Structures are given as C-alpha cells and as structure tokens.
mmCIF file of C-alpha atoms in Angstrom:
data_model
loop_
_atom_site.group_PDB
_atom_site.id
_atom_site.type_symbol
_atom_site.label_atom_id
_atom_site.label_comp_id
_atom_site.label_asym_id
_atom_site.label_seq_id
_atom_site.Cartn_x
_atom_site.Cartn_y
_atom_site.Cartn_z
ATOM 1 C CA PRO A 1 9.844 -1.520 17.906
ATOM 2 C CA GLY A 2 9.650 2.614 17.025
ATOM 3 C CA GLN A 3 7.188 4.324 16.299
ATOM 4 C CA LEU A 4 6.825 5.239 12.559
ATOM 5 C CA GLU A 5 7.629 8.957 11.254
ATOM 6 C CA TRP A 6 6.543 10.242 8.533
ATOM 7 C CA ASP A 7 6.023 13.837 6.647
ATOM 8 C CA TRP A 8 3.093 13.806 4.602
ATOM 9 C CA ASP A 9 2.948 17.346 3.932
ATOM 10 C CA ASP A 10 4.903 17.366 0.125
ATOM 11 C CA LYS A 11 3.868 13.513 -0.524
ATOM 12 C CA PRO A 12 1.070 12.430 -3.426
ATOM 13 C CA ILE A 13 -0.598 8.878 -3.160
ATOM 14 C CA TRP A 14 -1.823 7.139 -6.242
ATOM 15 C CA PHE A 15 -2.993 4.088 -7.544
ATOM 16 C CA GLY A 16 -0.204 3.141 -10.294
ATOM 17 C CA GLU A 17 -0.961 0.234 -12.952
ATOM 18 C CA PRO A 18 -1.990 -2.721 -12.011
ATOM 19 C CA GLY A 19 1.478 -5.310 -12.155
ATOM 20 C CA LEU A 20 3.011 -8.225 -10.278
ATOM 21 C CA PRO A 21 5.510 -6.362 -7.331
ATOM 22 C CA GLU A 22 8.248 -7.970 -7.770
ATOM 23 C CA ARG A 23 8.459 -6.126 -11.277
ATOM 24 C CA VAL A 24 7.993 -2.711 -9.446
ATOM 25 C CA ASP A 25 11.385 -1.133 -8.919
ATOM 26 C CA GLU A 26 12.845 1.933 -8.461
ATOM 27 C CA ALA A 27 12.356 2.865 -12.345
ATOM 28 C CA ARG A 28 8.950 1.373 -12.089
ATOM 29 C CA ILE A 29 8.117 4.459 -9.586
ATOM 30 C CA LEU A 30 8.863 7.269 -10.998
ATOM 31 C CA GLU A 31 7.683 6.243 -14.316
ATOM 32 C CA GLU A 32 4.408 5.709 -12.302
ATOM 33 C CA ARG A 33 4.893 9.127 -10.604
ATOM 34 C CA VAL A 34 5.009 11.706 -13.597
ATOM 35 C CA ARG A 35 1.914 9.490 -14.777
ATOM 36 C CA ALA A 36 0.607 10.760 -12.067
ATOM 37 C CA GLU A 37 1.784 13.987 -11.596
ATOM 38 C CA ALA A 38 1.281 14.610 -14.954
ATOM 39 C CA SER A 39 -2.500 13.841 -14.232
ATOM 40 C CA GLY A 40 -3.298 15.895 -11.787
ATOM 41 C CA VAL A 41 -1.913 13.950 -8.700
ATOM 42 C CA GLN A 42 -1.188 15.924 -5.740
ATOM 43 C CA PRO A 43 -0.399 15.748 -1.539
ATOM 44 C CA ALA A 44 -3.599 14.821 0.420
ATOM 45 C CA SER A 45 -5.114 18.561 2.054
ATOM 46 C CA PRO A 46 -3.666 19.005 5.317
ATOM 47 C CA GLU A 47 -7.963 18.230 6.350
ATOM 48 C CA ALA A 48 -7.811 15.328 4.371
ATOM 49 C CA LEU A 49 -4.992 13.910 5.908
ATOM 50 C CA ALA A 50 -5.939 14.292 9.544
ATOM 51 C CA LEU A 51 -9.668 12.969 8.351
ATOM 52 C CA ALA A 52 -7.729 9.844 7.022
ATOM 53 C CA LEU A 53 -5.069 9.805 10.271
ATOM 54 C CA GLY A 54 -7.820 10.378 12.843
ATOM 55 C CA ALA A 55 -9.455 6.989 11.774
ATOM 56 C CA GLY A 56 -6.344 4.904 11.105
ATOM 57 C CA GLY A 57 -5.187 3.925 13.582
ATOM 58 C CA GLU A 58 -1.445 2.710 14.939
ATOM 59 C CA ALA A 59 1.576 1.241 13.121
ATOM 60 C CA LEU A 60 1.779 -2.370 12.172
ATOM 61 C CA PHE A 61 4.965 -3.806 13.198
ATOM 62 C CA LEU A 62 4.876 -7.418 12.792
ATOM 63 C CA PRO A 63 7.924 -10.061 12.761
ATOM 64 C CA ASP A 64 8.344 -11.257 9.404
ATOM 65 C CA ARG A 65 6.692 -10.918 5.371
ATOM 66 C CA LEU A 66 4.631 -14.224 6.597
ATOM 67 C CA GLU A 67 2.533 -12.595 8.771
ATOM 68 C CA LEU A 68 2.758 -9.996 6.810
ATOM 69 C CA ASP A 69 0.912 -11.888 4.309
ATOM 70 C CA ALA A 70 -1.831 -13.154 6.649
ATOM 71 C CA VAL A 71 -2.999 -9.861 7.642
ATOM 72 C CA ALA A 72 -2.734 -8.848 4.157
ATOM 73 C CA ALA A 73 -5.575 -11.841 3.023
ATOM 74 C CA ASP A 74 -7.528 -10.795 6.275
ATOM 75 C CA TRP A 75 -7.335 -7.496 4.768
ATOM 76 C CA ILE A 76 -7.796 -8.251 0.626
ATOM 77 C CA GLU A 77 -10.741 -10.708 1.614
ATOM 78 C CA VAL A 78 -12.892 -7.995 3.896
ATOM 79 C CA HIS A 79 -12.335 -5.477 0.722
ATOM 80 C CA SER A 80 -11.895 -7.394 -2.451
ATOM 81 C CA PRO A 81 -13.151 -10.840 -1.183
ATOM 82 C CA LEU A 82 -13.302 -11.795 -4.448
ATOM 83 C CA GLU A 83 -9.553 -11.758 -5.194
ATOM 84 C CA VAL A 84 -10.068 -15.494 -3.565
ATOM 85 C CA ASP A 85 -6.377 -16.932 -5.432
ATOM 86 C CA LEU A 86 -5.039 -13.608 -4.197
ATOM 87 C CA ILE A 87 -6.195 -14.135 -0.351
ATOM 88 C CA GLU A 88 -5.368 -18.163 -0.605
ATOM 89 C CA THR A 89 -1.184 -17.967 -1.819
ATOM 90 C CA LEU A 90 -1.284 -15.188 0.419
ATOM 91 C CA ARG A 91 -2.163 -17.839 3.659
ATOM 92 C CA TRP A 92 -0.895 -20.379 2.190
ATOM 93 C CA ARG A 93 2.801 -19.677 1.628
#
C-alpha cells in the first residue's frame, strides 16, 4: 500500500449528529458540514495539526473490513468501554 496523501489545510474536523453509519451519505455529510460551519467550525490551525500529526503514528492499512472492525473494537474498548454491544458486534461479525 502507498502512503496516504492528505492536505489538512482547508479540511474542517467535527463530530456530526449520532446515527447509524449506513445512513451517512453525501447529502447527510453536506447537511452536517453546513451545520458545523454555521456553528463556527474551522480547519485546525497549523500548530494544532503539527501537534496531532506528531502524536498520531502511521497510517493504518488493512486487508479487509473484518480486520478494520477488529481494530475499531479494540480502540472503542480503550476509549469508550461502556459500548459493550458495539465492541462485541465488531468483533464477532
């Protein structure tokens, strides 16, 4: 796999409304972005990006969705351990 190329300079980062991932489509993303920008969300400063990227580690390349789900389950277990049902679902597909 190649190296991930991404220009962060003009990309806002925000959390949208909670919902099921299968309901996220282009229209939903646009709606969420308009709402986020109206509330003042902006791209991160160069200093904040440097700090985050410096602490982040390497890009993750996995062979398939099952491997991605397993890694996601591990991260959720560390950062949101009360999500027991989601963790179990991701691990046992």
